[in-house]
Coordinates of C-alpha atoms in Angstrom, one line a residue:
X113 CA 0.0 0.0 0.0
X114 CA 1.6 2.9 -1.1
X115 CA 2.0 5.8 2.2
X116 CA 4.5 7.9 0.7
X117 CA 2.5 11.2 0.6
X118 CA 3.0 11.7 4.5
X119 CA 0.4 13.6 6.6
X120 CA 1.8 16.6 6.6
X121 CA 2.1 17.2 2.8
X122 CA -1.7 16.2 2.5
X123 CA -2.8 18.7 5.0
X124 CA -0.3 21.4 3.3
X125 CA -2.7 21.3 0.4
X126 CA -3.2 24.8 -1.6
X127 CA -6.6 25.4 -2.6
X128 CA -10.1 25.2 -1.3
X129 CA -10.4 21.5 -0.8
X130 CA -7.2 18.8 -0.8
X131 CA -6.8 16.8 -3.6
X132 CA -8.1 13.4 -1.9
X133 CA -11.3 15.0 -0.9
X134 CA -12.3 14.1 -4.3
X135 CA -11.8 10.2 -3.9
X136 CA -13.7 10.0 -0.6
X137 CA -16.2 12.1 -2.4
X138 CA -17.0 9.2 -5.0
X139 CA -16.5 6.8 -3.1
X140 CA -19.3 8.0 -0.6
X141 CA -21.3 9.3 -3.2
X142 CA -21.9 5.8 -4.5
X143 CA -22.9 4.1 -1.3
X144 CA -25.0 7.1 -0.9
X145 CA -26.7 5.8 -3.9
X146 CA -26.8 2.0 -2.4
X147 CA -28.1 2.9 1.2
X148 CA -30.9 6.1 0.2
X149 CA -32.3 3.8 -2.3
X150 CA -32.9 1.3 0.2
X151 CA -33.8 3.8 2.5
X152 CA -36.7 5.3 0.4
X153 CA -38.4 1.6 -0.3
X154 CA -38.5 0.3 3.0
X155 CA -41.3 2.3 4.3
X156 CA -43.6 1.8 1.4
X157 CA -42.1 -1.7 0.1
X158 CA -43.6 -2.9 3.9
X159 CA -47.3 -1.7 3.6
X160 CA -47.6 -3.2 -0.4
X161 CA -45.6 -5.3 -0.8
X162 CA -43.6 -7.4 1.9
X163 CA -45.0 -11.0 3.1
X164 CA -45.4 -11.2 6.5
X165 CA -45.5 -14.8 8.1
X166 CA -49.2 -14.3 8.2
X167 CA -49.2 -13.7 4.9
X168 CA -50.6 -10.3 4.6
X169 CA -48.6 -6.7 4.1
X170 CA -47.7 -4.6 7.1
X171 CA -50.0 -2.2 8.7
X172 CA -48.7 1.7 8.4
X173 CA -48.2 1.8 12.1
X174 CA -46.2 -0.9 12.1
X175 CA -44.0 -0.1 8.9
X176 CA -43.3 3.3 10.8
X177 CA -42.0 1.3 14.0
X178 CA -40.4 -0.8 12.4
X179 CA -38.4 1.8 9.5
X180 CA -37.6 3.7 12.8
X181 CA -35.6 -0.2 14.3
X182 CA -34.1 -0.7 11.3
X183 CA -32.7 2.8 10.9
X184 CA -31.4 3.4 14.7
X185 CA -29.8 -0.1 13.9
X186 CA -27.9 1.3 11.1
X187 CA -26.6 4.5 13.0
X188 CA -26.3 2.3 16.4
X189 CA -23.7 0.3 14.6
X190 CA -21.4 3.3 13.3
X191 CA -20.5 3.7 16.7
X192 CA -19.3 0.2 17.2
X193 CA -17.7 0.4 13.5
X194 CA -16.0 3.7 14.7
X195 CA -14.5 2.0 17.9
X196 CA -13.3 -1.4 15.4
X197 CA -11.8 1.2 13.2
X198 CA -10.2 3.2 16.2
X199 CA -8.8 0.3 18.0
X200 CA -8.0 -2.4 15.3
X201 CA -9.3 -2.6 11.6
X202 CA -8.3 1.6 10.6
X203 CA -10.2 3.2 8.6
X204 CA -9.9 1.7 5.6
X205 CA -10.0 -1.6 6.0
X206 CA -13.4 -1.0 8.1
X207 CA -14.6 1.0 5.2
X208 CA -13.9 -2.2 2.6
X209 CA -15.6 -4.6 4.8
X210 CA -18.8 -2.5 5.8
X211 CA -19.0 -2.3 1.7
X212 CA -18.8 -5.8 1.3
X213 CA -21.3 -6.4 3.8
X214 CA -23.7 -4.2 2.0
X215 CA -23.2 -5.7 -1.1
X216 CA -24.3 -8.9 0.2
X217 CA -27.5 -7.4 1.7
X218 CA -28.8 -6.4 -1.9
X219 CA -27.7 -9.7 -3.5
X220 CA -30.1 -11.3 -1.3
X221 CA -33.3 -9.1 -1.3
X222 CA -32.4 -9.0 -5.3
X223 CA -32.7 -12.4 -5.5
X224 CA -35.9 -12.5 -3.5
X225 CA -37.1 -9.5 -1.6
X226 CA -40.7 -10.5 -0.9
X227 CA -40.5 -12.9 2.1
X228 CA -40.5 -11.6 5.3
X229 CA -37.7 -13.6 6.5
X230 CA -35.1 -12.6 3.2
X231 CA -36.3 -9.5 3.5
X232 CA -35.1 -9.5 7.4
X233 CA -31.7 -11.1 6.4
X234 CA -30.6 -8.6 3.9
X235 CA -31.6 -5.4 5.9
X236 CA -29.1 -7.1 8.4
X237 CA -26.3 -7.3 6.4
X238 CA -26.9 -3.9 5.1
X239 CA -27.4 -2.2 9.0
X240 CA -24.0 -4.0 9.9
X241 CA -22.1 -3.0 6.8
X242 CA -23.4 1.3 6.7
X243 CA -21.8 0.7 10.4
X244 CA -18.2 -0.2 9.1
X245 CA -18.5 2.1 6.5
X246 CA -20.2 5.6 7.1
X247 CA -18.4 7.0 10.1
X248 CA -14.8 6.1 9.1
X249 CA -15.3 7.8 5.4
X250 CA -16.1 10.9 7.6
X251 CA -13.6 10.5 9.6
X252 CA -10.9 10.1 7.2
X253 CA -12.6 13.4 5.4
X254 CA -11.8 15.2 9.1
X255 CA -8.1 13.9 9.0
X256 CA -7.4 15.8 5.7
X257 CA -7.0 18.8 7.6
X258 CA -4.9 20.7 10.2
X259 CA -6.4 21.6 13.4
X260 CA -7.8 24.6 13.1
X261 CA -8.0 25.1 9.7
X262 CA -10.7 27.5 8.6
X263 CA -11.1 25.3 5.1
X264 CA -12.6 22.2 7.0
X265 CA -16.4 23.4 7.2
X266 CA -16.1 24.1 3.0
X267 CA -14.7 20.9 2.8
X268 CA -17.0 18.4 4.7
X269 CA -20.0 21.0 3.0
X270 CA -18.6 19.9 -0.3
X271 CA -18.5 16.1 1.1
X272 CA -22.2 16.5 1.8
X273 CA -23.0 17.5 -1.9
X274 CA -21.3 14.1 -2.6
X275 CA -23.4 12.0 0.1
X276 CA -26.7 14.1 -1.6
X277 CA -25.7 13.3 -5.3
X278 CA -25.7 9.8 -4.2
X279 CA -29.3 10.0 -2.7
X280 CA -31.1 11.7 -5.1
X281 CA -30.0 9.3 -8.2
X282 CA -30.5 6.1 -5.0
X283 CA -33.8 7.7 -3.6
X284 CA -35.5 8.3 -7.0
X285 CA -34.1 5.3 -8.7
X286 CA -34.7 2.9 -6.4
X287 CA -38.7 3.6 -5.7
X288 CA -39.3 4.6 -9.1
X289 CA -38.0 1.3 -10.7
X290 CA -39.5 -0.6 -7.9
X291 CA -42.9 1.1 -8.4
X292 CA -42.7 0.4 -12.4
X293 CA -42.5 3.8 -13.4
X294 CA -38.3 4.2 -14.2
X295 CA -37.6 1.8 -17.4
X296 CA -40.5 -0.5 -17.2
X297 CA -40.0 -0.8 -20.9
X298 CA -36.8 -2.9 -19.7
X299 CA -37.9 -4.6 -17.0
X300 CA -40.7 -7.2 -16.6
X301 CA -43.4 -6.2 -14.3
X302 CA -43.0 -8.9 -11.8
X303 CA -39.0 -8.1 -11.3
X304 CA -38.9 -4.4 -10.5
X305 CA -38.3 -4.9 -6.6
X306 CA -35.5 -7.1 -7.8
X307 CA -33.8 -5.1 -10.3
X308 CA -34.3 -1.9 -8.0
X309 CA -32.5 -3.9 -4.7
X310 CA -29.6 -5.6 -7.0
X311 CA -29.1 -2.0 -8.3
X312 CA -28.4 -0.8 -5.1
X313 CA -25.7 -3.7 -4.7
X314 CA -24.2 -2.6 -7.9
X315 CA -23.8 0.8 -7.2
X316 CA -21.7 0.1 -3.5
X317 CA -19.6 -2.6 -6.0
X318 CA -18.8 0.9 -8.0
X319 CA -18.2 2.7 -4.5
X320 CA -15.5 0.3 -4.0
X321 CA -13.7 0.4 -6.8
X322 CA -13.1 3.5 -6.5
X323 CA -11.6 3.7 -3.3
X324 CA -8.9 0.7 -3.9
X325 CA -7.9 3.2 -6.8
X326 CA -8.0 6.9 -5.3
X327 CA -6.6 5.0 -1.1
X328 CA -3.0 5.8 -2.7
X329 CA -3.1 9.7 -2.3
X330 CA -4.1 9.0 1.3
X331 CA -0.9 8.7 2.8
X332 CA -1.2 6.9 6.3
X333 CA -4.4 8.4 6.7
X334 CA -6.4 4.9 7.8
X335 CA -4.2 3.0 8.1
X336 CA -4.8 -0.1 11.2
X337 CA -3.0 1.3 14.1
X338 CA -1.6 -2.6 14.7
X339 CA -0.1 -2.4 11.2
X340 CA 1.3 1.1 12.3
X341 CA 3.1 0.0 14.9
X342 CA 4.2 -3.5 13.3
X343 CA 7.9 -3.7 12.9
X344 CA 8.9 -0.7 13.7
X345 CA 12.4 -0.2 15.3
X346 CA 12.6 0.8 19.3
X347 CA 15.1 1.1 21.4
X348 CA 13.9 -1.0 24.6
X349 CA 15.4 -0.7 28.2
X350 CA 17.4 -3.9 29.4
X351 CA 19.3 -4.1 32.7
X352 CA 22.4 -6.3 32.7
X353 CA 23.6 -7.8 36.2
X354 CA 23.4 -10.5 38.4
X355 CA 23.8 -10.5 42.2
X356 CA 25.8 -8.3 44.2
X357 CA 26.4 -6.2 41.0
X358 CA 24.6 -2.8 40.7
X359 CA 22.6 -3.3 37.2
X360 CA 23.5 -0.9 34.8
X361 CA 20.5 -0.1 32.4
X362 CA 21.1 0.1 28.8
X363 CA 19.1 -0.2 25.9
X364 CA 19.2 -2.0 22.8
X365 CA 17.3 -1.5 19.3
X366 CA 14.6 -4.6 18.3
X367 CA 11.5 -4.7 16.1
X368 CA 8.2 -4.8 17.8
X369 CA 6.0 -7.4 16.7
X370 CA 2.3 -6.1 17.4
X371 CA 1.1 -9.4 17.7
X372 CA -2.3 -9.0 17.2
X373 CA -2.9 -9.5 13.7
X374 CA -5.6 -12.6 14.7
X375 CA -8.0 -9.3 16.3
X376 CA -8.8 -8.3 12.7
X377 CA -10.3 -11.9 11.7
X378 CA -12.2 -11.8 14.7
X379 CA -13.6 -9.0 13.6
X380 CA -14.9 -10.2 10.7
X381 CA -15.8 -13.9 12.3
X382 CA -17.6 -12.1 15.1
X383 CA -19.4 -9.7 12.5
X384 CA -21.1 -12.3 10.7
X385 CA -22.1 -14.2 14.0
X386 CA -23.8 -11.4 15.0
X387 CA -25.8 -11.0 11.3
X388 CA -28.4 -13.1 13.1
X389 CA -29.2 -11.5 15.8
X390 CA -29.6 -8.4 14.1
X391 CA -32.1 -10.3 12.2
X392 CA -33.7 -11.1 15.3
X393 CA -33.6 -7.8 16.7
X394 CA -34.9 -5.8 13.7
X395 CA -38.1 -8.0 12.6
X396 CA -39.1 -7.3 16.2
X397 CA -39.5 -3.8 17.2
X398 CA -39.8 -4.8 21.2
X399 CA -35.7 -5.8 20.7
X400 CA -35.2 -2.6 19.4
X401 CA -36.8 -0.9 22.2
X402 CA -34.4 -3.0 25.0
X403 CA -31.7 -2.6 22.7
X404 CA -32.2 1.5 23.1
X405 CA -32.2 1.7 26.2
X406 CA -28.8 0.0 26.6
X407 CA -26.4 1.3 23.8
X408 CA -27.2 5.2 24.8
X409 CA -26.1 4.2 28.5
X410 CA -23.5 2.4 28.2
X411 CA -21.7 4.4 25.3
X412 CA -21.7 7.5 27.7
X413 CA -20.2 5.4 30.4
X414 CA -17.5 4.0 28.1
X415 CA -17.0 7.9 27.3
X416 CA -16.8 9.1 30.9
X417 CA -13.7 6.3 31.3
X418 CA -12.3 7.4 28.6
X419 CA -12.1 11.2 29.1
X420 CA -10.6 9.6 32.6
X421 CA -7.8 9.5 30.7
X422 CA -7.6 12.8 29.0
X423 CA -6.7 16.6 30.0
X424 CA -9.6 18.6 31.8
X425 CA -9.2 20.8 28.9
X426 CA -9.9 18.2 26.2
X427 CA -13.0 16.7 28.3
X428 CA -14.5 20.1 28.3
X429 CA -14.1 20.0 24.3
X430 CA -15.7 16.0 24.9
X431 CA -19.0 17.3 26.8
X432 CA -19.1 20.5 24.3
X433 CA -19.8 17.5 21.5
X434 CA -22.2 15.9 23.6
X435 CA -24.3 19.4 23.5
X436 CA -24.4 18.9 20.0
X437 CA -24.8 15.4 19.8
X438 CA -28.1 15.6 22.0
X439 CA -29.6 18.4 20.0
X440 CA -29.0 16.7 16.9
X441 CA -30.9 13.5 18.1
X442 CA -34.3 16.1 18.4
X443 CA -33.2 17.2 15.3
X444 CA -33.2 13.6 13.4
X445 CA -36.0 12.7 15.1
X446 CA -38.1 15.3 13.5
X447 CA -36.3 15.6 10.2
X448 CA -36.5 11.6 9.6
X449 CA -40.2 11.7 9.0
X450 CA -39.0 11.9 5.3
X451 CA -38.5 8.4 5.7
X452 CA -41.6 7.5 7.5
X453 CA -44.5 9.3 7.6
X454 CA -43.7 11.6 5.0
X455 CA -43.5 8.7 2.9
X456 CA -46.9 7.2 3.6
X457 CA -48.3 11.0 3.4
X458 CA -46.7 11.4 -0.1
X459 CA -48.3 8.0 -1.3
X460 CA -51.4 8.6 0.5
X461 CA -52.0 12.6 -0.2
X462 CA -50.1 14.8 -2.8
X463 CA -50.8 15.0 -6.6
X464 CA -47.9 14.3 -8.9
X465 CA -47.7 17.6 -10.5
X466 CA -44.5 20.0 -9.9
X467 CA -44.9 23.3 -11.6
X468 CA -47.7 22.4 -13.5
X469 CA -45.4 20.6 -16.2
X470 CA -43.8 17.8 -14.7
X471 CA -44.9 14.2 -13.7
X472 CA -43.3 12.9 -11.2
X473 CA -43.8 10.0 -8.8
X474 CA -44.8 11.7 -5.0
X475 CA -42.5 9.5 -3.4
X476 CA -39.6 9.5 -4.9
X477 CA -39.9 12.8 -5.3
X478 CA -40.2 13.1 -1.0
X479 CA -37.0 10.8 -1.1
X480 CA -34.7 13.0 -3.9
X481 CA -36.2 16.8 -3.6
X482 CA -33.7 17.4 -0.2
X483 CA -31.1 16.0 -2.3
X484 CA -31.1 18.0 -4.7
X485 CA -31.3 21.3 -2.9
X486 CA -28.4 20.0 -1.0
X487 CA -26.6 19.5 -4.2
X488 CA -27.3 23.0 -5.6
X489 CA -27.0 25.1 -1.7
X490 CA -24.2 22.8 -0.3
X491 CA -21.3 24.5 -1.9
X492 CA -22.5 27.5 -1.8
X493 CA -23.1 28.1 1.9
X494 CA -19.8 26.0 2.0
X495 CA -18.1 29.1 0.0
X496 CA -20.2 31.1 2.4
X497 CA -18.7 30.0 5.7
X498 CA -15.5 30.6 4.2
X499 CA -16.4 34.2 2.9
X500 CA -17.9 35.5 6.3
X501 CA -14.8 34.2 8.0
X502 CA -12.6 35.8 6.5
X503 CA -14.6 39.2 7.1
X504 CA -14.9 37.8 10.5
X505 CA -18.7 37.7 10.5
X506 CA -19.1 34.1 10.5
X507 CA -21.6 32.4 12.7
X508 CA -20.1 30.2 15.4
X509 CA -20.8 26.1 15.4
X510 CA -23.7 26.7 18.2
X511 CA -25.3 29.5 16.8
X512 CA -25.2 27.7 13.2
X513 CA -26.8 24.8 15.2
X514 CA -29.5 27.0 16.4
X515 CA -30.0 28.6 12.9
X516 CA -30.7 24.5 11.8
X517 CA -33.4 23.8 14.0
X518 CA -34.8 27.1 13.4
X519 CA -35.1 26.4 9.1
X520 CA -36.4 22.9 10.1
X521 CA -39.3 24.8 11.8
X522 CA -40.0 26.3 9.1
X523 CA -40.0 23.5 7.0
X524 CA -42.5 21.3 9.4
X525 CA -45.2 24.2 9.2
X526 CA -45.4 24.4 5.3
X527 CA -45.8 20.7 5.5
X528 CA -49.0 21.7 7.7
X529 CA -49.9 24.4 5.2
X530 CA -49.9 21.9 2.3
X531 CA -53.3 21.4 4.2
X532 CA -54.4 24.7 2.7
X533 CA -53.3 23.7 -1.1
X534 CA -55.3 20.9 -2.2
X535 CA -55.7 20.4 -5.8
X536 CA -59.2 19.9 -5.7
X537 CA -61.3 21.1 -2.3
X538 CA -62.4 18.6 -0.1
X539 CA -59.9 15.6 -2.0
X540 CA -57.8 15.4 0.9
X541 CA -54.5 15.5 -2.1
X542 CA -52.5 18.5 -1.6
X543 CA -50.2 20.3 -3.5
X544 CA -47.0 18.3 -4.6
X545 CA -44.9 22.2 -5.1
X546 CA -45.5 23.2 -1.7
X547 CA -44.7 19.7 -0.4
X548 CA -41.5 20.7 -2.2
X549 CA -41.0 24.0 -0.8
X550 CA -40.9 22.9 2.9
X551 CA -38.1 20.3 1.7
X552 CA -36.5 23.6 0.1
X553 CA -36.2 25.6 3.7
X554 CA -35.8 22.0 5.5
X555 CA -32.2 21.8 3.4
X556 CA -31.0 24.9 4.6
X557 CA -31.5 23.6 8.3
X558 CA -29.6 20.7 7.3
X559 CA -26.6 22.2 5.8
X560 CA -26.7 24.0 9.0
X561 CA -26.3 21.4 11.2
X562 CA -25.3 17.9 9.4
X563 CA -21.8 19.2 7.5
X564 CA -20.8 21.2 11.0
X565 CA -21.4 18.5 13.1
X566 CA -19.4 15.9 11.2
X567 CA -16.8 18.4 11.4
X568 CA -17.0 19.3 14.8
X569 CA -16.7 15.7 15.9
X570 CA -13.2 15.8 14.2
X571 CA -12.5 19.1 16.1
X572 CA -13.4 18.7 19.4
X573 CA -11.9 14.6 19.4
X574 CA -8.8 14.0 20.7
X575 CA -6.7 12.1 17.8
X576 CA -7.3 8.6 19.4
X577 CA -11.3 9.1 20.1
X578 CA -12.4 10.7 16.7
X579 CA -13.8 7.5 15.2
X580 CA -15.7 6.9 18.4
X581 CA -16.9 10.1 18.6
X582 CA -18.2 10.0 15.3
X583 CA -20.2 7.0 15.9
X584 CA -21.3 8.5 18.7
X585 CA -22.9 11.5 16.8
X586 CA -24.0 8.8 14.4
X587 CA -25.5 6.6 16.9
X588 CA -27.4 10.3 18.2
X589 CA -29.1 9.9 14.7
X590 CA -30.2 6.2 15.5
X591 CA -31.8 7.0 18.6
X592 CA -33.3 9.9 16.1
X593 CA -34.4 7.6 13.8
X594 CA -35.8 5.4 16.3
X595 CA -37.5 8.5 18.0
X596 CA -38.6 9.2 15.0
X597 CA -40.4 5.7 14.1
X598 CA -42.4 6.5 17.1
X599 CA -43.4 10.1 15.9
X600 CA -44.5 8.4 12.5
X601 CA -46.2 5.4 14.4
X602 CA -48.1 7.8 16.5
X603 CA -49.2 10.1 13.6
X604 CA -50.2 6.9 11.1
X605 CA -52.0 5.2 13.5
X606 CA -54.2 8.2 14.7
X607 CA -55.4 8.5 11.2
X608 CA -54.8 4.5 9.4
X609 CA -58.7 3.8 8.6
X610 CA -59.4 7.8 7.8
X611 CA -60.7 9.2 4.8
X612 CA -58.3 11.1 2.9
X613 CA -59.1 14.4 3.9
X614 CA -59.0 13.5 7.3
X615 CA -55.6 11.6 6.5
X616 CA -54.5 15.2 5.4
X617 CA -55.6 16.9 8.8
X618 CA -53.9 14.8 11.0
X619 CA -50.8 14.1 9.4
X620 CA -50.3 17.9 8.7
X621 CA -51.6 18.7 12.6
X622 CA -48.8 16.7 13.7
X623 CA -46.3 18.9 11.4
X624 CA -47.3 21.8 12.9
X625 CA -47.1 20.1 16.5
X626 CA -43.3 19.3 15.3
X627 CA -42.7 22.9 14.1
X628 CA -43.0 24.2 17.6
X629 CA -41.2 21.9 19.0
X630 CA -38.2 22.7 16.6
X631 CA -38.2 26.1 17.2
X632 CA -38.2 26.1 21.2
X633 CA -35.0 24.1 20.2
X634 CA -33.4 26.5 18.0
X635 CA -34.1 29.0 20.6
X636 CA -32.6 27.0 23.6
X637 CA -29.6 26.3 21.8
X638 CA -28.9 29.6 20.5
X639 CA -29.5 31.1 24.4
X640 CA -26.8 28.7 25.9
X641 CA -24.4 29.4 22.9
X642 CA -22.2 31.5 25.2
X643 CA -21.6 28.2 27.9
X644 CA -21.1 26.4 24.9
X645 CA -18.5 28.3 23.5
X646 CA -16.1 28.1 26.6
X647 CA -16.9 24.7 26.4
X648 CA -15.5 24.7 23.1
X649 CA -12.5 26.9 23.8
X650 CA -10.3 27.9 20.6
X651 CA -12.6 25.9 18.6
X652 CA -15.0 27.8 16.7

């Protein structure tokens, strides 16, 4: 593997954005594409089309409850991919591995998606594999640059236009084909599902392939941090002297043998023992509930020993994250109805008109329209940060926080004014344009919060903690997405045997319930910026 491009000539980079950004941006953009096209089907692909036992579909409550498990799965597990990566596989190699996982998950719900218990085994692979690969592509994103270099927001906002590419060609592609509205000329009607899972396999086999070809400009960034200490030369004390001697201590020069080469197979072994009981665990939402209640509590006490063993200055940095990372779990929680009950609302009550001029299927445009206004906006308030801080007006990390949950209010209460659009009175179908507006102010609130967190997990880390602490802010957005399964549960159920229009009065009443509740966030968070700061000390 080649390393010669050492650290400090990658983070020396002229420019905007280093070189190697551009490899990790592929690479993620692709598996993107693999994990927001299974994403956007799960929801709907429960309550049409998935065989339960009993051999009927899944009731909407239900498919809510249960997209919530299976997505606080997926983030639960970053956190124990981050601490794999950390402490044994690096970056890289936990990277590979989650991909290959993932592969396997669409090979087997492309072969045969419709039975609950395939169905079950290839979400599993898939949850364990996103948690070997997402947080350490982030993390290796964060290691690109120096500490405190003002370039590292533009560049992890230029990252996220990479992860957004890849869900808005994965979250249209994958419902649309599966729906048989996207190249149903091609495909026979009773293989869509098929053809739109194995698509999502063959996309993460492109993600691949192009990080074994763009890993040589990383340097030793990822590297396993057994194989980094594996043969090195030290020079190692020995005393020489027997009895009634004084000892005289010398040293001599030897190669250390880390001698723990066998850890990495058992991380592999022990991955695909525990396959099954993440089977287990998902298809039954009353595991997920137990399993809640544990990770949360016992990842903060595994924190707490670890900041044991750090400066008083870099725990202060430690609890600053924790600020963040229990904000952002309100935040998920609300913003992840795009993959619940936004989904069944889209399906159930919006017209497929945008503009007047375009057809386009409600759902996959509730699963790509974010996407692409992160595609477009990303960059630019990327470019923006760097612009303001360098005329010294740029917000601070807290106050952009704030701003976040403060756009995603706005968002949630033109989701309850698409009430006041429908396109015929009294048809309970609103209007598909200002569905698509809310998503438009949502994004901003997202680019204020998503991109700066990821980077503020790399900045307030010490070197050895930053891939646990960026599971840890990925493991806040399962217990978002498993908050949020409850939201959509709660909002479904209230109106599953309703007429349309009243499906349309509840839904959007809960919106504007969730609009309130994001702004008395934005609001908090903004008020305690100033504790927050010293928290944060010279980190801005």
């Amino acid at each position: 593997m080649n390393t010669t491009a050492s650290l400090e000539e990658i983070q020396n980079f002229k420019g905007k954005y280093p070189k190697q950004l551009w490899g990790l941006f592929f690479s993620e953009m692709w598996e993107r594409f693999c994990f927001y096209g299974m994403r956007g089907v799960l929801t709907y692909f429960m309550i049409t089309h998935l065989v339960l036992e009993n051999g009927e579909h899944m009731q909407e409550s239900q498919a809510n409850l249960q997209y919530g498990a299976t997505q606080a799965f997926v983030y639960a597990f970053t956190f124990i991919g981050g601490l794999f990566a950390d402490k044994i596989l690096g970056f890289r190699k936990s990277l590979f591995w989650g991909g290959i996982l993932m592969i396997v998950g669409s090979a087997i719900l492309a072969f045969d998606p419709f039975p609950e218990s395939n169905f079950f085994l290839g979400i599993s692979f898939t949850v364990v594999g996103t948690g070997f690969f997402k947080p350490n592509i982030s993390t290796m994103v964060g290691s690109l640059y120096k500490k405190g270099d003002s370039r590292r927001d533009a560049g992890f906002s230029l990252f996220y236009s990479g992860i957004n590419i890849g869900a808005l060609l994965g979250g249209y592609a994958c419902i649309a084909i599966g729906k048989g509205q996207l190249f149903s000329g091609f495909i026979p009607a009773e293989y869509t599902w098929n053809v739109a899972f194995g698509l999502a396999g063959v996309v993460m086999t492109i993600s691949l392939i192009t990080f074994i070809f763009t890993q040589k400009t990383l340097g030793p960034i990822g590297l396993s941090p057994l194989k980094s200490q594996h043969n090195k030369v030290k020079e190692i004390p020995e005393i020489e002297g027997i009895g009634t001697v004084e000892p005289e201590p010398t040293t001599v020069k030897r190669k250390i043998k880390s001698g723990k080469n066998w850890y990495e197979y058992a991380v592999y072994l022990g991955t695909l023992a525990v396959v099954p009981v993440i089977m287990a665990m998902v298809a039954k939402t009353e595991y997920t509930d137990w399993f809640m209640y544990i990770i949360g509590p016992v990842t903060l006490i595994y924190l707490v020993y670890e900041m044991s063993k750090h400066s008083w200055a870099e725990s202060k940095k430690l609890i600053a994250a924790l600020i963040f990372i229990l904000f952002s779990i309100v935040f998920w929680a609300f913003f992840e109805q795009s993959g619940g009950s936004l989904s069944i609302f889209a399906a159930q009550n919006l017209d497929n008109t945008v503009l007047g001029t375009m057809t386009l299927d409600p759902n996959g445009v509730n699963n790509a329209a974010n996407s692409v206004f992160v595609i477009i906006f990303a960059p630019l308030v990327g470019l923006a940060w760097i612009a303001m801080a360098k005329k010294k007006i740029e917000p601070n990390s807290v106050i952009k926080f704030g701003l976040g949950f403060i756009f995603l209010a706005g968002g949630f209460y033109i989701f309850y004014l698409t009430r006041f659009f429908e396109v015929i009175a009294g048809s309970g179908i609103a209007s598909l344009d200002v569905f698509v507006l809310a998503y438009f102010v949502i994004t901003f609130g997202e680019l204020c919060l998503s991109p700066i967190g990821l980077s503020l997990m790399t900045k307030l880390s010490p070197q050895r903690l930053q891939g646990v602490m960026m599971g840890m802010w990925f493991l806040a957005s399962a217990y978002g997405q498993y908050v949020a399964g409850i939201l959509g549960a709660g909002l479904s159920e209230a109106g599953e045997n309703d007429s349309l229009p009243q499906k349309l009065a509840t839904y959007t009443d809960g919106y504007k319930q969730l609009a309130i509740y994001a702004l008395i966030a934005g609001v908090v968070l903004i008020v305690i910026s100033p504790i927050v700061k010293k928290l944060m000390q010279d980190e801005k």
